[in-house]
Short mmCIF file of C-alpha atoms in Angstrom, two decimals:
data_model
loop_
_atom_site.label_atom_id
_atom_site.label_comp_id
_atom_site.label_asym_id
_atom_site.label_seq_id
_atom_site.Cartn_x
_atom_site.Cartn_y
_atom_site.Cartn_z
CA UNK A 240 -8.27 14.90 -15.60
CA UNK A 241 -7.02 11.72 -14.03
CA UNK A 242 -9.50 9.66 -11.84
CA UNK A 243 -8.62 6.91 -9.90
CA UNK A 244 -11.28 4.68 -8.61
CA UNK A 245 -10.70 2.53 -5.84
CA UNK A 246 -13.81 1.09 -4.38
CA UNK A 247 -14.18 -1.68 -2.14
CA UNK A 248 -16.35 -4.11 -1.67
CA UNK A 249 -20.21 -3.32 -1.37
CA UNK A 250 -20.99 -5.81 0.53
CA UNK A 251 -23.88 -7.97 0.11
CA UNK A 252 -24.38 -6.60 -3.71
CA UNK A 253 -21.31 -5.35 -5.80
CA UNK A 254 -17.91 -6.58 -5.85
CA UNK A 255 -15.00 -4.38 -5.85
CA UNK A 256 -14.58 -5.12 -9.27
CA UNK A 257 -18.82 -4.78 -10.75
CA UNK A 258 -18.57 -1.13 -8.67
CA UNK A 259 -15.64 0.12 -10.28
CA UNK A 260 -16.67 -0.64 -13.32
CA UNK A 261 -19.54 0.88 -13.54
CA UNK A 262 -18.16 4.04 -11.44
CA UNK A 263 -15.53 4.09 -14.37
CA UNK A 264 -18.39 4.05 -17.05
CA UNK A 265 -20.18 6.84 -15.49
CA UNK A 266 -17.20 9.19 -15.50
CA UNK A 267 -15.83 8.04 -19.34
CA UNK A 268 -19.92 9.28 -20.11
CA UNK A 269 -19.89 12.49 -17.87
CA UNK A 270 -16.37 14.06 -18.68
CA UNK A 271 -14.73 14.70 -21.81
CA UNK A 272 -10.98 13.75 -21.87
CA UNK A 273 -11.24 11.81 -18.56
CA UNK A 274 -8.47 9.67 -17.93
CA UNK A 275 -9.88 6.50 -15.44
CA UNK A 276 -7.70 3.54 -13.63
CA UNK A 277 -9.85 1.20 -11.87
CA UNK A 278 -7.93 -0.57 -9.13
CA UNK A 279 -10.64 -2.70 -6.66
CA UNK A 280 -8.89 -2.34 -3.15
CA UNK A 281 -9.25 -4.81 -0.37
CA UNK A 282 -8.42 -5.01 3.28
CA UNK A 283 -7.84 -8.32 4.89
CA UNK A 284 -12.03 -8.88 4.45
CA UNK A 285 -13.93 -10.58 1.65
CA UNK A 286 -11.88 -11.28 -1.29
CA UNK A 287 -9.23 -9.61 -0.34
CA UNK A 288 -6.69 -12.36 -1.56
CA UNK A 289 -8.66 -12.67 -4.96
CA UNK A 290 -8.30 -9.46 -5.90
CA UNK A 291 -4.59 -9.38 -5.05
CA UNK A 292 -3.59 -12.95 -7.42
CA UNK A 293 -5.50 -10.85 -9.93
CA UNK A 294 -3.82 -7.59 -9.64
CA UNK A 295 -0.50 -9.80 -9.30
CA UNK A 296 -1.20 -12.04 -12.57
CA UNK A 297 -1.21 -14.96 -10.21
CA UNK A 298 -2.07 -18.23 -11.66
CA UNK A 299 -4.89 -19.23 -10.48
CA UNK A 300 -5.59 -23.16 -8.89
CA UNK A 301 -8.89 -25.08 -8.71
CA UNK A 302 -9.48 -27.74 -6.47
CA UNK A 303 -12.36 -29.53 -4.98
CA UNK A 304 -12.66 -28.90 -1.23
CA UNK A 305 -15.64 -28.69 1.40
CA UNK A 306 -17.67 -25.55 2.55
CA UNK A 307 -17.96 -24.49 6.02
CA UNK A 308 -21.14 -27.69 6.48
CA UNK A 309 -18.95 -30.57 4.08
CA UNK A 310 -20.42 -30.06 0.75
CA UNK A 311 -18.20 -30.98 -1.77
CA UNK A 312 -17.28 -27.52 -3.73
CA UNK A 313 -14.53 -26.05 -6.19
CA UNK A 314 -12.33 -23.96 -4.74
CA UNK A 315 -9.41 -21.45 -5.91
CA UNK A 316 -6.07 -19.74 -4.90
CA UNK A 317 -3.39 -17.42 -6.44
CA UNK A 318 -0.16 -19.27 -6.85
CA UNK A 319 3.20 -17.40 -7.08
CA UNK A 320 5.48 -20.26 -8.90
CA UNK A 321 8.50 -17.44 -8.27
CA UNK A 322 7.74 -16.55 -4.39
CA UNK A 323 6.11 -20.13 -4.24
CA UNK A 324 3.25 -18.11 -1.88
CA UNK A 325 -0.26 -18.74 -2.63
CA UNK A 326 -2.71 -16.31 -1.75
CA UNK A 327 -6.32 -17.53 -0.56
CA UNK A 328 -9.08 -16.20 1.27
CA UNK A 329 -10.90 -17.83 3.50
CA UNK A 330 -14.68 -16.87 2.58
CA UNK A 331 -13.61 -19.46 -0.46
CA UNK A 332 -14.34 -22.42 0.94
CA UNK A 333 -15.13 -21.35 4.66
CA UNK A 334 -17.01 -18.33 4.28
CA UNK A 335 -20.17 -17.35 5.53
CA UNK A 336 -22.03 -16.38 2.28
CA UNK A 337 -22.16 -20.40 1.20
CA UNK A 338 -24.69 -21.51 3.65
CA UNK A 339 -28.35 -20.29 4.36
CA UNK A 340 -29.08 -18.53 7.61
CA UNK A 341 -30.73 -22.23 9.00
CA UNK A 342 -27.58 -23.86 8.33
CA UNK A 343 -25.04 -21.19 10.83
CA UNK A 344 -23.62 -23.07 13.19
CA UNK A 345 -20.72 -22.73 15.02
CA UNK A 346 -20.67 -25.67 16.95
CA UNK A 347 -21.15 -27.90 13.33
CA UNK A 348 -19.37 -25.39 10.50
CA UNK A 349 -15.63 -26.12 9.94
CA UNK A 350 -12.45 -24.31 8.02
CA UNK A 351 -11.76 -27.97 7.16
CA UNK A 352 -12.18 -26.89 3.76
CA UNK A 353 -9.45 -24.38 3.92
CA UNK A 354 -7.19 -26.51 5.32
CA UNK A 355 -7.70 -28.55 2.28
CA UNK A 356 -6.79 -26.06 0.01
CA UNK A 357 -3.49 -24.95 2.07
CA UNK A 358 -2.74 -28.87 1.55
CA UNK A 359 -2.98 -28.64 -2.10
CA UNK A 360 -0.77 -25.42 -2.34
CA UNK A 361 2.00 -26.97 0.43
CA UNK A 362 1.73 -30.19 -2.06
CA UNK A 363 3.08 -27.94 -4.63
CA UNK A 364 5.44 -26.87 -3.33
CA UNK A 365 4.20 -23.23 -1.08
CA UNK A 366 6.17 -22.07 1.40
CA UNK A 367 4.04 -19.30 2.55
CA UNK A 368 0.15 -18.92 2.58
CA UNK A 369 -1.10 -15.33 2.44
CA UNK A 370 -4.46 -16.00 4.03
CA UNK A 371 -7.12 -13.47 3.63
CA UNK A 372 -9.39 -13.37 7.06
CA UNK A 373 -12.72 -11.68 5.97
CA UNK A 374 -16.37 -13.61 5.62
CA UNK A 375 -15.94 -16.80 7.38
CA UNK A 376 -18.57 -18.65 8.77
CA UNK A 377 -16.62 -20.29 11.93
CA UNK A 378 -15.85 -19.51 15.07
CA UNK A 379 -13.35 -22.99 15.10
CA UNK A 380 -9.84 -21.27 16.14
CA UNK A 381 -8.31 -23.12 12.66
CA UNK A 382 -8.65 -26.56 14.16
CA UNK A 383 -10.35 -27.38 10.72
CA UNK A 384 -7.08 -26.32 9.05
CA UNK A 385 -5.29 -28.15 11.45
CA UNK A 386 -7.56 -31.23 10.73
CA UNK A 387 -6.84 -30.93 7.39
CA UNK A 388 -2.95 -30.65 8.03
CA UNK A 389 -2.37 -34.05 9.84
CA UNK A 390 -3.61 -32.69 13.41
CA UNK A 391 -5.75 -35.59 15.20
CA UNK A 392 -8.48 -34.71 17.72
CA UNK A 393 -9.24 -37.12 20.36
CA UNK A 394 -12.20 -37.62 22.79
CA UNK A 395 -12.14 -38.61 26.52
CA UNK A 396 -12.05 -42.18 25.11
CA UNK A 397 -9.57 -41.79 22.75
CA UNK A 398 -11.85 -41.94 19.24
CA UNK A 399 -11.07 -39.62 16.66
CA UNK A 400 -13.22 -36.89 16.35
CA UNK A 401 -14.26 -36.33 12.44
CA UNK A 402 -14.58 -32.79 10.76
CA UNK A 403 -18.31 -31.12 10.84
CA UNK A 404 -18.67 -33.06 13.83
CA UNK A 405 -21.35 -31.08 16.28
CA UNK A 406 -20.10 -29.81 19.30
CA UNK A 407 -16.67 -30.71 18.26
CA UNK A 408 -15.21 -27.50 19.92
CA UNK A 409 -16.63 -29.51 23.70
CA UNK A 410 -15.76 -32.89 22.68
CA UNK A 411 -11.70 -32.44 22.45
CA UNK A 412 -9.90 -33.94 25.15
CA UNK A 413 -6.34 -34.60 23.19
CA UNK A 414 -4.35 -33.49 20.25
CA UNK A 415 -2.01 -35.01 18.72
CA UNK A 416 0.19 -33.15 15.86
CA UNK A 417 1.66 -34.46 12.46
CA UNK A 418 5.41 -35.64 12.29
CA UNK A 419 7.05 -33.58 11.00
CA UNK A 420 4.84 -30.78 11.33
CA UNK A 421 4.50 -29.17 7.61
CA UNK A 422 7.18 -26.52 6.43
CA UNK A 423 4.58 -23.40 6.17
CA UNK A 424 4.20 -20.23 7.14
CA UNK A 425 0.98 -17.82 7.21
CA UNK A 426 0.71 -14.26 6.83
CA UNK A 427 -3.22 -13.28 7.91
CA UNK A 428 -4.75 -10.37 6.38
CA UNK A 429 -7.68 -9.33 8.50
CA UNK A 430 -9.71 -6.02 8.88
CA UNK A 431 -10.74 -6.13 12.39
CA UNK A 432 -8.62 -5.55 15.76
CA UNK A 433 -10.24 -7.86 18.17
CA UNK A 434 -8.63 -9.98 20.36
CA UNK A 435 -10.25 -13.30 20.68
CA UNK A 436 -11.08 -13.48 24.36
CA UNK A 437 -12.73 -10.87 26.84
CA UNK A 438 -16.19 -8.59 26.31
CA UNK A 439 -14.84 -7.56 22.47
CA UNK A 440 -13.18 -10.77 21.36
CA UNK A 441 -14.90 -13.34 18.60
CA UNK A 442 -17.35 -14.95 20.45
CA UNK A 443 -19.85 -12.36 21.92
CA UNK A 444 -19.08 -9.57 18.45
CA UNK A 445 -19.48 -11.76 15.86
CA UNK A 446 -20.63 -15.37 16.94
CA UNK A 447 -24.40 -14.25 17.07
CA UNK A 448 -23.79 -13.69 13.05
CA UNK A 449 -22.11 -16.64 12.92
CA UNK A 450 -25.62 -18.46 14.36
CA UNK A 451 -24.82 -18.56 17.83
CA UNK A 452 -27.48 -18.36 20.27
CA UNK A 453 -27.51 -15.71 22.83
CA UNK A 454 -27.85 -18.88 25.66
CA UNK A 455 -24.87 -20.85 24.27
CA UNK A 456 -21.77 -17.77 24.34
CA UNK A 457 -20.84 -19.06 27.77
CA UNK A 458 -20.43 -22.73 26.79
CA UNK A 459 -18.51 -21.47 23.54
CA UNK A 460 -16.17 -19.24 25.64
CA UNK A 461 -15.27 -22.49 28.04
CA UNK A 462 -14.88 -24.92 25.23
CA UNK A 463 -12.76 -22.61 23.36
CA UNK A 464 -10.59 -21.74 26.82
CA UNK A 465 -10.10 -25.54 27.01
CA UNK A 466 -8.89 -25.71 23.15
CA UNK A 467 -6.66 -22.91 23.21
CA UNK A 468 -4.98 -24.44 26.80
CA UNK A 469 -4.83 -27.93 24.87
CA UNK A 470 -3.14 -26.37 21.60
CA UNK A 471 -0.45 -24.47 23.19
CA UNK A 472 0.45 -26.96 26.18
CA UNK A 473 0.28 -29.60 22.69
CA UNK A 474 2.69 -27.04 21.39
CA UNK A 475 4.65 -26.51 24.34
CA UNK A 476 3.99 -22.40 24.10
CA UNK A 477 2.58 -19.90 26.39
CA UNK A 478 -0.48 -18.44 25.15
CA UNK A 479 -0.87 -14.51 24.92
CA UNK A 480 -3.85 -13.12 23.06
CA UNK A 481 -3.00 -10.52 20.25
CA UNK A 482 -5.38 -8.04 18.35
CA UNK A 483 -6.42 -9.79 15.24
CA UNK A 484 -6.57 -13.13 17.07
CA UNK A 485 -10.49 -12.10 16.87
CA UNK A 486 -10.70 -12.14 12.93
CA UNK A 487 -12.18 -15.34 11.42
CA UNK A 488 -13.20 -17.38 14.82
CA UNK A 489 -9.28 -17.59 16.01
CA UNK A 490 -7.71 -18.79 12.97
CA UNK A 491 -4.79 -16.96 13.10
CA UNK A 492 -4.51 -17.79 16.89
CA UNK A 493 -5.13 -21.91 16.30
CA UNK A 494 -2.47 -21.80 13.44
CA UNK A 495 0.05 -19.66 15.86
CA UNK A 496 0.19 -22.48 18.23
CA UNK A 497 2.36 -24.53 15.97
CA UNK A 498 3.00 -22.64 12.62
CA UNK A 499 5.30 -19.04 12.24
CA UNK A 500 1.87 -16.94 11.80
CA UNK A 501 2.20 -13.17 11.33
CA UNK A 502 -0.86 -11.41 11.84
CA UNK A 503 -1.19 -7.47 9.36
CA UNK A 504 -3.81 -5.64 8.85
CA UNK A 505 -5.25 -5.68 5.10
CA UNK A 506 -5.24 -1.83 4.21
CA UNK A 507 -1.22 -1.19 4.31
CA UNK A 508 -0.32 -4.84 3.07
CA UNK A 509 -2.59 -4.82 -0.04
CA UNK A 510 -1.86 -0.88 -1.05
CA UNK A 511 1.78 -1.87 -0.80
CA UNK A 512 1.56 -4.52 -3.02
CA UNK A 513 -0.38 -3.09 -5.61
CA UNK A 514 1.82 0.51 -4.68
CA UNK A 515 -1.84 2.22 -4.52
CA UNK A 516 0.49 5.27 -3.27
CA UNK A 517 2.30 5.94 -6.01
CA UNK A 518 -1.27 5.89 -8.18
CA UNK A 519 -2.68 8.32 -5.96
CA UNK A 520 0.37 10.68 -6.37
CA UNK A 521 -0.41 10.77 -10.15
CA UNK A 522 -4.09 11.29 -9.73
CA UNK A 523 -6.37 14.55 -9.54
CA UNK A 524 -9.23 12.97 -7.77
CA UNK A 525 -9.75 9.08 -6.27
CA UNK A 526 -12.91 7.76 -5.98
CA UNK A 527 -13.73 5.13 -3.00
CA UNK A 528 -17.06 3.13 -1.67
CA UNK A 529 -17.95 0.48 0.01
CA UNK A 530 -21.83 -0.73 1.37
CA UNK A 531 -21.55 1.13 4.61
CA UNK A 532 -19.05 3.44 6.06
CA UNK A 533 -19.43 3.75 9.91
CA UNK A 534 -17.19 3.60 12.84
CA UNK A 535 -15.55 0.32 12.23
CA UNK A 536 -14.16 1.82 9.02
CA UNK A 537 -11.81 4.41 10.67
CA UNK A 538 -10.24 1.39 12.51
CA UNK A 539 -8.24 -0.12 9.56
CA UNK A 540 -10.78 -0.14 6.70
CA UNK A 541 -9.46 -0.10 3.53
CA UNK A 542 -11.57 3.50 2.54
CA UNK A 543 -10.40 5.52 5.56
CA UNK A 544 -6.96 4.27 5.15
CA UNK A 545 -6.79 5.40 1.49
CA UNK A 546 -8.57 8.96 2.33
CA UNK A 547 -5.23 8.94 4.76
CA UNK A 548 -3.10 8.97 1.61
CA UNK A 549 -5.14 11.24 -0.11
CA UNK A 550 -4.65 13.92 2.67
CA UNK A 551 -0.98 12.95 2.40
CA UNK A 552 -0.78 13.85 -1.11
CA UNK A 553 -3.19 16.85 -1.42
CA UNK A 554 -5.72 14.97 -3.66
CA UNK A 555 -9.85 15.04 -3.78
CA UNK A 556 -11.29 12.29 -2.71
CA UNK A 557 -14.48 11.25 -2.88
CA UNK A 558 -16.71 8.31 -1.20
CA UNK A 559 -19.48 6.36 -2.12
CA UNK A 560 -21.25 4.86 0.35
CA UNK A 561 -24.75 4.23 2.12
CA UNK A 562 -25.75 5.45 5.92
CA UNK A 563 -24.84 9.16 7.08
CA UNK A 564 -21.20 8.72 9.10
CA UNK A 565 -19.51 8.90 5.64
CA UNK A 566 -20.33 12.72 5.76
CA UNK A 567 -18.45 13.34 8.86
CA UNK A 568 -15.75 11.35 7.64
CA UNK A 569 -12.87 14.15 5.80
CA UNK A 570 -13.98 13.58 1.69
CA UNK A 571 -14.00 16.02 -0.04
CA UNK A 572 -17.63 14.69 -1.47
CA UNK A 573 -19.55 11.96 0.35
CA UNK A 574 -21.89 10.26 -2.05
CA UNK A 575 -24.97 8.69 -0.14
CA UNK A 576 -26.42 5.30 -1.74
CA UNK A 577 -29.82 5.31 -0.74
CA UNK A 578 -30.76 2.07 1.59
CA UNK A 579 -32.33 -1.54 -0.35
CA UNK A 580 -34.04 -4.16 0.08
CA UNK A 581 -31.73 -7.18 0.91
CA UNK A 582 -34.63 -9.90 0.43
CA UNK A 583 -35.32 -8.65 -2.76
CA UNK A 584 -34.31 -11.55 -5.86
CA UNK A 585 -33.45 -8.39 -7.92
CA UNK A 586 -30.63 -7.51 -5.22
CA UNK A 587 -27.24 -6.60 -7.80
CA UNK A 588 -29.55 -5.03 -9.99
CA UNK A 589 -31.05 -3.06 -7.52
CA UNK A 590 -27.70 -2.03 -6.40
CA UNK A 591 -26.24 -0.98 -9.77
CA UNK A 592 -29.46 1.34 -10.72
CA UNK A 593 -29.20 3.22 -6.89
CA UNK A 594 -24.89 3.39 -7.77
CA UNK A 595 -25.38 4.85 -11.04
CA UNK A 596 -28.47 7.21 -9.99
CA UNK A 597 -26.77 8.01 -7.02
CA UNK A 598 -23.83 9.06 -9.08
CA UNK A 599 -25.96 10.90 -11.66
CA UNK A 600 -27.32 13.02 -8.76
CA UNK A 601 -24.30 14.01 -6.88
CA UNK A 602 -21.06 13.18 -8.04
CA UNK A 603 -18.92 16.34 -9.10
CA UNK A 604 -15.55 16.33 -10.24
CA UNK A 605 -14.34 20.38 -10.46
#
């Protein structure tokens, strides 16, 4: 029997990586003659672009940067010497699990620190950044990056306005752009369909995680009108809002403004590259989790997008995964986690005894 397991991220307690292994362990102990391939999947969120320089044997590049506040930090990215791409996520340096709840703030926290790292992988030599959307902090449209880049923000007096800066996003009156502009282009992975602006865009869905106040979404959505007119008029573009422009704060829309940006969506780019097809085709069952499978999921997700293949190709799936929408979902077994307790300091722990008890109690392979 062939199993392929192909878990995403739990998020908040396992990686991809810490649940397949110990998914694979339970089946090598369960079933005699089992045949297991772990292969961690990602979809434009969390890690995404880590587990894709490790899947591709990317070398990987450490460099000191700044997280989303300007703490001085280490960060990391894939480097293709062949393609000359380099593949980095933006939760590195930018991402939202680096700073304490008292410290979200979009008005203060930057992408500066990605924008760093880009400038180390243009400096040797990249051509194209794969950028990997999921678990940033900001809500900044890129103008970090752009900061980082060369780009110059002015106030109504003309003073330069410095990264981490509060209330940077209200204080930009004028831009002014590198010369040349550098050779780059991005590819964003991202996992959500949001367009920035209007009643579902990045503000009001995901700046109250981000530490926005309930009073200040108005004043976001102006300043952040009055930076997007300012970037593309700088640019000498029209501006037309596009679904992923929501993912990460508006990076992907801040970087379009000057930069050839494509925007995909994680689930089909990262199972082509890693041809998660093909290793479905030669499997009898495949094995999938993540923390919480609900509504978003079927929009993109990573597990609903791999049960699509599995239809395809006539093979059991199965899916691991806490809540009660995973049932109605099409698995052929839906594996319930049962719910813990996030404050607790025993947290991964926690999470690996409910995964393999969980397991123990209802996983079935026939």
């Amino acid at each position: 029997m062939k199993v392929l397991i192909a878990p995403n991220a739990f998020k908040g307690t396992l990686s991809a990586e810490e649940a397949g292994a110990i998914i694979a362990s339970f089946c090598i102990d369960k079933y005699a003659g089992v045949h297991t391939q772990v292969v961690p999947i990602g979809d434009g969120g969390d890690g995404t672009c880590n587990l894709l320089s490790k899947f591709l044997n990317l070398e990987q590049v450490n460099a000191w940067t700044l997280d989303p506040i300007g703490r001085p930090m280490i960060g990391f990215f894939g480097f293709d010497k062949s393609s000359k791409k380099a593949y980095l996520d933006v939760s590195t340096a930018s991402g939202i699990a680096l700073i304490a709840d008292s410290q979200k703030n979009p008005w203060i926290t930057s992408t500066f620190g990605t924008g760093l790292l880009i400038k180390k992988a243009i400096g040797m030599g990249s051509k194209e950044i794969i950028l990997g959307l999921g678990g940033s902090a900001t809500v900044d449209l890129g103008l970090g990056i752009l900061q980082a880049l060369g780009f110059v923000f002015l106030d109504q007096n003309g003073r330069e306005i410095l990264p981490f800066t509060d209330r940077v996003q209200q204080a930009i009156s004028h831009i002014q752009s590198p010369v040349p502009l550098p050779n780059i282009r991005f590819t964003c992975l991202c996992d959500v369909r949001n367009q920035f602006f209007g009643n579902h865009g990045a503000i009001p869905v995901f700046g109250p995680q981000k530490g926005l106040k309930p009073g200040e979404l108005t004043a976001f959505e102006t300043s952040s009108e009055k930076n997007v007119s300012l970037l593309f008029r700088k640019a000498k573009k029209e501006f037309v809002d596009k679904s992923g422009f929501g993912a990460a704060g508006g990076i992907a829309l801040g970087l379009s403004a000057f930069f050839n940006t494509d925007i995909e969506f994680g689930s089909p780019y990262f199972f082509e590259r890693i041809g998660l097809e093909d290793l479905i085709k030669e499997s009898d069952w495949v094995i999938t989790g993540e923390g919480r499978y609900d509504a978003q999921s079927e929009e993109g997700k990573a597990c609903f997008e791999l049960l699509k293949l599995c239809r395809k190709h006539g093979k059991k799936s199965v899916l691991i995964s806490s809540g009660e929408e995973g049932k109605k979902a099409g698995f052929d077994q839906f594996i319930k986690l049962e719910d813990l307790n996030f404050s607790s300091h025993s947290l991964k722990n926690d999470a690996e005894k409910a995964l393999l008890k969980s397991l123990s109690l209802q996983l079935d392979l026939q």
